[in-house]
Amino acid sequence: MSGADGHIPYRPLRLDEGEMRRRLDAMYDHLAERRSVRMFSPDPVPLDILETAVRIAGTAPSGANKQPWTFCIVTDPGLRSQIRKAVEEEEFKSYSERMSKRWLDDLMPLGTDHIKPFIEEAPALIIVFRRIHEKDAAAGSKYPNYYVQESCGIAVGLLLAALHEAGLSALTHTPSPMDFLARLLDRPDNERAFLNIPVGWPSDDATVPNLSRKTLDEICVHYAGPHPKSEK
Ligand code: IYR
């Protein structure tokens, strides 16, 4: 049941500062180890583990609590072959015609190209669809969803954190355009492909690009005041 039934008390445990720091330092150390992986072992991942990760994603906040997402867990090897074929056709056009020189240069350190073996090699793909509206079949009408892009982005963030928590690796793969995914997976016409997320364990010979993350100073700005625009 997605609707709220009035308001109910909410009293999460308030932690002392020491515990807050311990927990967040540990969370940072753990999440900082997460990397996008493109080389997977074929070892199957238990389905209930993927489902729990999806349940975690489904706890994300969303515009007007519409929860405008569908997560398709694709393990069928035949379907994955078809997806790979369609993906590589689109990616070939992207790499050879659609992407700018600047874009290709920016991707150089990642070493990506249009060949996507991970679609067949990873044991599962979680293909996320954003639901642009909902349908009221009885009334034959549509009603809107809100901030669909933002809502799905937050849900995928939680999904990636959940998969990492389980010791799994993933990739946020964005073939573009990706309308073919809705066709191949027979999705209803109110759904648009949002991201393809191959999931599994890295292969024994997996490597990742040697990237660095921005420092706190580069991503965080304080307004502790007094600011010239703060009220006297
Ligand atoms: N979708 C293509 C290209 C690509 C684009 C960005 I932005 C990346 O960060 C990585 C790849 C591909 O998946 O190869």
mmCIF file of C-alpha atoms and ligand atoms in Angstrom:
data_model
loop_
_atom_site.group_PDB
_atom_site.id
_atom_site.type_symbol
_atom_site.label_atom_id
_atom_site.label_comp_id
_atom_site.label_asym_id
_atom_site.label_seq_id
_atom_site.Cartn_x
_atom_site.Cartn_y
_atom_site.Cartn_z
ATOM 1 C CA MET A 1 0.000 0.000 0.000
ATOM 2 C CA SER A 2 1.738 3.170 -1.146
ATOM 3 C CA GLY A 3 -0.691 5.779 0.223
ATOM 4 C CA ALA A 4 -0.120 7.342 3.650
ATOM 5 C CA ASP A 5 -2.787 6.654 6.248
ATOM 6 C CA GLY A 6 -2.729 9.973 8.113
ATOM 7 C CA HIS A 7 0.433 10.734 10.056
ATOM 8 C CA ILE A 8 2.166 8.375 12.480
ATOM 9 C CA PRO A 9 4.858 9.062 15.106
ATOM 10 C CA TYR A 10 8.475 8.862 13.939
ATOM 11 C CA ARG A 11 11.159 8.610 16.667
ATOM 12 C CA PRO A 12 14.405 7.198 15.253
ATOM 13 C CA LEU A 13 17.100 6.536 17.845
ATOM 14 C CA ARG A 14 19.242 9.627 18.448
ATOM 15 C CA LEU A 15 22.927 8.630 18.467
ATOM 16 C CA ASP A 16 25.640 10.280 20.533
ATOM 17 C CA GLU A 17 28.337 12.117 18.587
ATOM 18 C CA GLY A 18 30.974 9.443 19.081
ATOM 19 C CA GLU A 19 28.683 6.810 17.643
ATOM 20 C CA MET A 20 27.701 9.098 14.753
ATOM 21 C CA ARG A 21 31.369 9.557 13.854
ATOM 22 C CA ARG A 22 32.205 5.876 14.218
ATOM 23 C CA ARG A 23 29.324 4.849 11.989
ATOM 24 C CA LEU A 24 29.907 7.461 9.303
ATOM 25 C CA ASP A 25 33.683 6.967 9.206
ATOM 26 C CA ALA A 26 33.110 3.235 8.731
ATOM 27 C CA MET A 27 30.442 3.906 6.090
ATOM 28 C CA TYR A 28 32.741 6.290 4.246
ATOM 29 C CA ASP A 29 35.657 3.812 4.293
ATOM 30 C CA HIS A 30 33.364 1.102 2.956
ATOM 31 C CA LEU A 31 31.584 3.140 0.270
ATOM 32 C CA ALA A 32 34.822 4.737 -0.893
ATOM 33 C CA GLU A 33 35.877 1.241 -1.964
ATOM 34 C CA ARG A 34 32.957 0.968 -4.392
ATOM 35 C CA ARG A 35 34.005 1.012 -8.017
ATOM 36 C CA SER A 36 32.157 0.630 -11.286
ATOM 37 C CA VAL A 37 33.133 -2.756 -12.696
ATOM 38 C CA ARG A 38 33.071 -3.825 -16.339
ATOM 39 C CA MET A 39 34.652 -7.286 -16.031
ATOM 40 C CA PHE A 40 32.491 -9.862 -14.291
ATOM 41 C CA SER A 41 32.703 -13.462 -13.136
ATOM 42 C CA PRO A 42 29.740 -15.497 -14.423
ATOM 43 C CA ASP A 43 29.034 -16.889 -10.916
ATOM 44 C CA PRO A 44 25.287 -16.598 -10.314
ATOM 45 C CA VAL A 45 24.071 -14.279 -7.551
ATOM 46 C CA PRO A 46 21.215 -15.651 -5.408
ATOM 47 C CA LEU A 47 18.005 -13.996 -6.599
ATOM 48 C CA ASP A 48 16.781 -13.168 -3.092
ATOM 49 C CA ILE A 49 19.923 -11.059 -2.581
ATOM 50 C CA LEU A 50 19.141 -9.023 -5.700
ATOM 51 C CA GLU A 51 15.518 -8.740 -4.583
ATOM 52 C CA THR A 52 16.549 -7.413 -1.189
ATOM 53 C CA ALA A 53 18.796 -4.856 -2.901
ATOM 54 C CA VAL A 54 15.768 -3.817 -4.972
ATOM 55 C CA ARG A 55 13.652 -3.566 -1.799
ATOM 56 C CA ILE A 56 16.324 -1.256 -0.395
ATOM 57 C CA ALA A 57 16.196 0.841 -3.585
ATOM 58 C CA GLY A 58 12.420 0.960 -3.185
ATOM 59 C CA THR A 59 12.813 2.751 0.171
ATOM 60 C CA ALA A 60 14.001 5.869 -1.678
ATOM 61 C CA PRO A 61 12.046 9.088 -1.331
ATOM 62 C CA SER A 62 10.103 10.049 -4.457
ATOM 63 C CA GLY A 63 7.974 12.924 -5.722
ATOM 64 C CA ALA A 64 4.611 12.737 -3.894
ATOM 65 C CA ASN A 65 5.664 9.205 -2.879
ATOM 66 C CA LYS A 66 4.661 7.922 -6.334
ATOM 67 C CA GLN A 67 7.628 5.495 -6.375
ATOM 68 C CA PRO A 68 7.915 5.876 -10.142
ATOM 69 C CA TRP A 69 10.269 2.971 -10.815
ATOM 70 C CA THR A 70 10.354 -0.641 -11.963
ATOM 71 C CA PHE A 71 13.429 -2.824 -11.526
ATOM 72 C CA CYS A 72 13.715 -5.699 -14.019
ATOM 73 C CA ILE A 73 16.108 -8.460 -12.949
ATOM 74 C CA VAL A 74 17.302 -10.153 -16.140
ATOM 75 C CA THR A 75 19.189 -13.413 -15.712
ATOM 76 C CA ASP A 76 17.926 -15.212 -18.868
ATOM 77 C CA PRO A 77 21.060 -15.771 -21.000
ATOM 78 C CA GLY A 78 19.086 -15.694 -24.269
ATOM 79 C CA LEU A 79 17.571 -12.338 -23.432
ATOM 80 C CA ARG A 80 20.930 -10.987 -22.348
ATOM 81 C CA SER A 81 22.435 -12.000 -25.718
ATOM 82 C CA GLN A 82 19.666 -10.079 -27.477
ATOM 83 C CA ILE A 83 20.182 -7.072 -25.224
ATOM 84 C CA ARG A 84 23.932 -7.162 -25.873
ATOM 85 C CA LYS A 85 23.361 -7.264 -29.629
ATOM 86 C CA ALA A 86 20.968 -4.282 -29.534
ATOM 87 C CA VAL A 87 23.198 -2.368 -27.108
ATOM 88 C CA GLU A 88 26.298 -2.829 -29.247
ATOM 89 C CA GLU A 89 24.461 -1.620 -32.372
ATOM 90 C CA GLU A 90 23.454 1.602 -30.582
ATOM 91 C CA GLU A 91 26.812 2.027 -28.880
ATOM 92 C CA PHE A 92 28.609 1.572 -32.198
ATOM 93 C CA LYS A 93 26.625 4.489 -33.626
ATOM 94 C CA SER A 94 27.272 6.525 -30.481
ATOM 95 C CA TYR A 95 31.023 5.966 -30.490
ATOM 96 C CA SER A 96 31.406 6.420 -34.244
ATOM 97 C CA GLU A 97 28.905 9.263 -34.935
ATOM 98 C CA ARG A 98 26.960 10.660 -32.001
ATOM 99 C CA MET A 99 29.539 11.440 -29.336
ATOM 100 C CA SER A 100 31.697 14.551 -29.657
ATOM 101 C CA LYS A 101 35.498 14.434 -29.831
ATOM 102 C CA ARG A 102 35.547 16.069 -26.402
ATOM 103 C CA TRP A 103 33.258 13.376 -24.996
ATOM 104 C CA LEU A 104 35.378 10.579 -26.474
ATOM 105 C CA ASP A 105 38.502 12.228 -25.021
ATOM 106 C CA ASP A 106 36.814 12.438 -21.597
ATOM 107 C CA LEU A 107 36.041 8.711 -21.770
ATOM 108 C CA MET A 108 39.606 7.783 -22.778
ATOM 109 C CA PRO A 109 40.762 7.128 -19.160
ATOM 110 C CA LEU A 110 37.865 4.691 -18.716
ATOM 111 C CA GLY A 111 38.886 2.687 -21.775
ATOM 112 C CA THR A 112 35.299 2.077 -22.879
ATOM 113 C CA ASP A 113 34.173 1.262 -26.406
ATOM 114 C CA HIS A 114 31.046 -0.121 -28.099
ATOM 115 C CA ILE A 115 31.845 -3.747 -27.231
ATOM 116 C CA LYS A 116 29.895 -4.720 -24.098
ATOM 117 C CA PRO A 117 30.741 -8.314 -23.056
ATOM 118 C CA PHE A 118 29.615 -7.585 -19.489
ATOM 119 C CA ILE A 119 26.003 -7.741 -20.623
ATOM 120 C CA GLU A 120 26.385 -11.482 -21.196
ATOM 121 C CA GLU A 121 29.150 -12.156 -18.675
ATOM 122 C CA ALA A 122 27.563 -10.615 -15.579
ATOM 123 C CA PRO A 123 25.095 -13.094 -14.065
ATOM 124 C CA ALA A 124 22.323 -10.501 -13.847
ATOM 125 C CA LEU A 125 21.242 -7.159 -15.234
ATOM 126 C CA ILE A 126 19.005 -4.924 -13.167
ATOM 127 C CA ILE A 127 17.359 -2.738 -15.777
ATOM 128 C CA VAL A 128 15.652 0.227 -14.178
ATOM 129 C CA PHE A 129 12.632 1.859 -15.798
ATOM 130 C CA ARG A 130 11.216 5.234 -14.860
ATOM 131 C CA ARG A 131 7.450 5.424 -14.943
ATOM 132 C CA ILE A 132 6.542 8.694 -16.598
ATOM 133 C CA HIS A 133 2.902 8.445 -15.508
ATOM 134 C CA GLU A 134 0.478 5.919 -14.054
ATOM 135 C CA LYS A 135 -2.672 4.606 -15.668
ATOM 136 C CA ASP A 136 -6.041 4.246 -14.080
ATOM 137 C CA ALA A 137 -7.298 1.391 -16.225
ATOM 138 C CA ALA A 138 -10.846 1.559 -14.850
ATOM 139 C CA ALA A 139 -11.212 5.287 -15.540
ATOM 140 C CA GLY A 140 -9.217 5.004 -18.789
ATOM 141 C CA SER A 141 -7.121 7.975 -17.689
ATOM 142 C CA LYS A 142 -3.539 8.807 -16.749
ATOM 143 C CA TYR A 143 -2.231 10.537 -13.662
ATOM 144 C CA PRO A 144 1.187 12.095 -13.368
ATOM 145 C CA ASN A 145 4.337 11.170 -11.514
ATOM 146 C CA TYR A 146 6.622 13.941 -10.274
ATOM 147 C CA TYR A 147 10.388 14.430 -10.256
ATOM 148 C CA VAL A 148 10.723 11.042 -11.874
ATOM 149 C CA GLN A 149 14.341 11.526 -12.892
ATOM 150 C CA GLU A 150 15.394 12.655 -9.408
ATOM 151 C CA SER A 151 13.397 9.906 -7.689
ATOM 152 C CA CYS A 152 14.897 7.172 -9.866
ATOM 153 C CA GLY A 153 18.391 8.617 -9.413
ATOM 154 C CA ILE A 154 18.062 8.442 -5.634
ATOM 155 C CA ALA A 155 16.659 4.898 -5.802
ATOM 156 C CA VAL A 156 19.583 3.772 -7.950
ATOM 157 C CA GLY A 157 22.004 5.361 -5.470
ATOM 158 C CA LEU A 158 20.519 3.235 -2.722
ATOM 159 C CA LEU A 159 20.593 0.184 -5.003
ATOM 160 C CA LEU A 160 24.312 0.639 -5.708
ATOM 161 C CA ALA A 161 25.025 1.094 -1.991
ATOM 162 C CA ALA A 162 23.010 -2.056 -1.194
ATOM 163 C CA LEU A 163 24.828 -4.135 -3.806
ATOM 164 C CA HIS A 164 28.163 -2.881 -2.499
ATOM 165 C CA GLU A 165 27.102 -3.716 1.059
ATOM 166 C CA ALA A 166 26.550 -7.303 -0.154
ATOM 167 C CA GLY A 167 30.079 -7.352 -1.592
ATOM 168 C CA LEU A 168 28.734 -7.274 -5.148
ATOM 169 C CA SER A 169 29.928 -5.062 -7.964
ATOM 170 C CA ALA A 170 27.880 -3.212 -10.528
ATOM 171 C CA LEU A 171 28.070 -0.800 -13.429
ATOM 172 C CA THR A 172 25.700 2.045 -14.217
ATOM 173 C CA HIS A 173 25.484 1.522 -17.949
ATOM 174 C CA THR A 174 23.748 4.092 -20.127
ATOM 175 C CA PRO A 175 23.314 2.969 -23.714
ATOM 176 C CA SER A 176 21.755 5.859 -25.594
ATOM 177 C CA PRO A 177 19.131 5.845 -26.954
ATOM 178 C CA MET A 178 17.834 2.901 -24.941
ATOM 179 C CA ASP A 179 14.192 2.592 -26.055
ATOM 180 C CA PHE A 180 14.983 -0.889 -27.340
ATOM 181 C CA LEU A 181 15.172 -2.109 -23.721
ATOM 182 C CA ALA A 182 11.461 -1.389 -23.163
ATOM 183 C CA ARG A 183 10.666 -3.260 -26.378
ATOM 184 C CA LEU A 184 12.849 -6.277 -25.598
ATOM 185 C CA LEU A 185 11.452 -6.546 -22.055
ATOM 186 C CA ASP A 186 7.831 -5.913 -23.120
ATOM 187 C CA ARG A 187 7.489 -2.989 -20.747
ATOM 188 C CA PRO A 188 4.219 -1.025 -20.713
ATOM 189 C CA ASP A 189 4.118 2.243 -22.664
ATOM 190 C CA ASN A 190 4.356 4.408 -19.503
ATOM 191 C CA GLU A 191 7.875 3.091 -18.779
ATOM 192 C CA ARG A 192 11.160 4.437 -20.134
ATOM 193 C CA ALA A 193 14.529 2.747 -19.657
ATOM 194 C CA PHE A 194 16.584 4.667 -17.083
ATOM 195 C CA LEU A 195 19.741 2.623 -16.504
ATOM 196 C CA ASN A 196 21.133 -0.825 -17.190
ATOM 197 C CA ILE A 197 22.968 -2.163 -14.144
ATOM 198 C CA PRO A 198 24.992 -5.349 -14.658
ATOM 199 C CA VAL A 199 25.634 -6.996 -11.285
ATOM 200 C CA GLY A 200 27.917 -9.756 -10.053
ATOM 201 C CA TRP A 201 31.379 -10.314 -8.700
ATOM 202 C CA PRO A 202 34.432 -8.991 -10.535
ATOM 203 C CA SER A 203 36.289 -11.580 -12.628
ATOM 204 C CA ASP A 204 39.638 -12.759 -11.236
ATOM 205 C CA ASP A 205 41.461 -10.576 -13.765
ATOM 206 C CA ALA A 206 39.194 -7.525 -13.358
ATOM 207 C CA THR A 207 40.798 -4.094 -13.396
ATOM 208 C CA VAL A 208 39.298 -0.639 -12.907
ATOM 209 C CA PRO A 209 40.610 2.716 -14.087
ATOM 210 C CA ASN A 210 42.917 4.467 -11.637
ATOM 211 C CA LEU A 211 40.601 7.374 -10.829
ATOM 212 C CA SER A 212 40.557 9.798 -7.933
ATOM 213 C CA ARG A 213 37.648 11.469 -6.187
ATOM 214 C CA LYS A 214 37.257 15.160 -5.531
ATOM 215 C CA THR A 215 38.232 16.236 -2.015
ATOM 216 C CA LEU A 216 35.725 17.541 0.519
ATOM 217 C CA ASP A 217 36.959 21.094 -0.125
ATOM 218 C CA GLU A 218 36.154 20.710 -3.799
ATOM 219 C CA ILE A 219 32.596 19.498 -3.279
ATOM 220 C CA CYS A 220 31.459 21.215 -0.071
ATOM 221 C CA VAL A 221 30.838 24.921 0.577
ATOM 222 C CA HIS A 222 29.894 26.279 4.019
ATOM 223 C CA TYR A 223 27.548 29.189 4.725
ATOM 224 C CA ALA A 224 27.992 29.439 8.491
ATOM 225 C CA GLY A 225 27.550 33.212 8.437
ATOM 226 C CA PRO A 226 27.525 36.046 8.845
ATOM 227 C CA HIS A 227 26.942 36.186 5.090
ATOM 228 C CA PRO A 228 26.548 39.586 3.361
ATOM 229 C CA LYS A 229 22.978 38.574 2.541
ATOM 230 C CA SER A 230 22.095 37.201 5.966
ATOM 231 C CA GLU A 231 19.460 39.197 7.841
ATOM 232 C CA LYS A 232 20.696 41.561 10.552
HETATM 233 N N1 IYR B 1 27.159 4.817 -22.940
HETATM 234 C C1 IYR B 1 28.480 4.611 -23.475
HETATM 235 C C2 IYR B 1 29.376 5.792 -23.328
HETATM 236 C C3 IYR B 1 29.721 6.225 -21.951
HETATM 237 C C4 IYR B 1 29.336 7.471 -21.525
HETATM 238 C C5 IYR B 1 29.691 7.926 -20.292
HETATM 239 I I1 IYR B 1 29.206 9.796 -19.748
HETATM 240 C C6 IYR B 1 30.440 7.126 -19.427
HETATM 241 O O1 IYR B 1 30.788 7.591 -18.164
HETATM 242 C C7 IYR B 1 30.852 5.875 -19.852
HETATM 243 C C8 IYR B 1 30.463 5.428 -21.113
HETATM 244 C C9 IYR B 1 29.097 3.348 -22.874
HETATM 245 O O2 IYR B 1 28.534 2.799 -21.939
HETATM 246 O O3 IYR B 1 30.139 2.931 -23.346
#
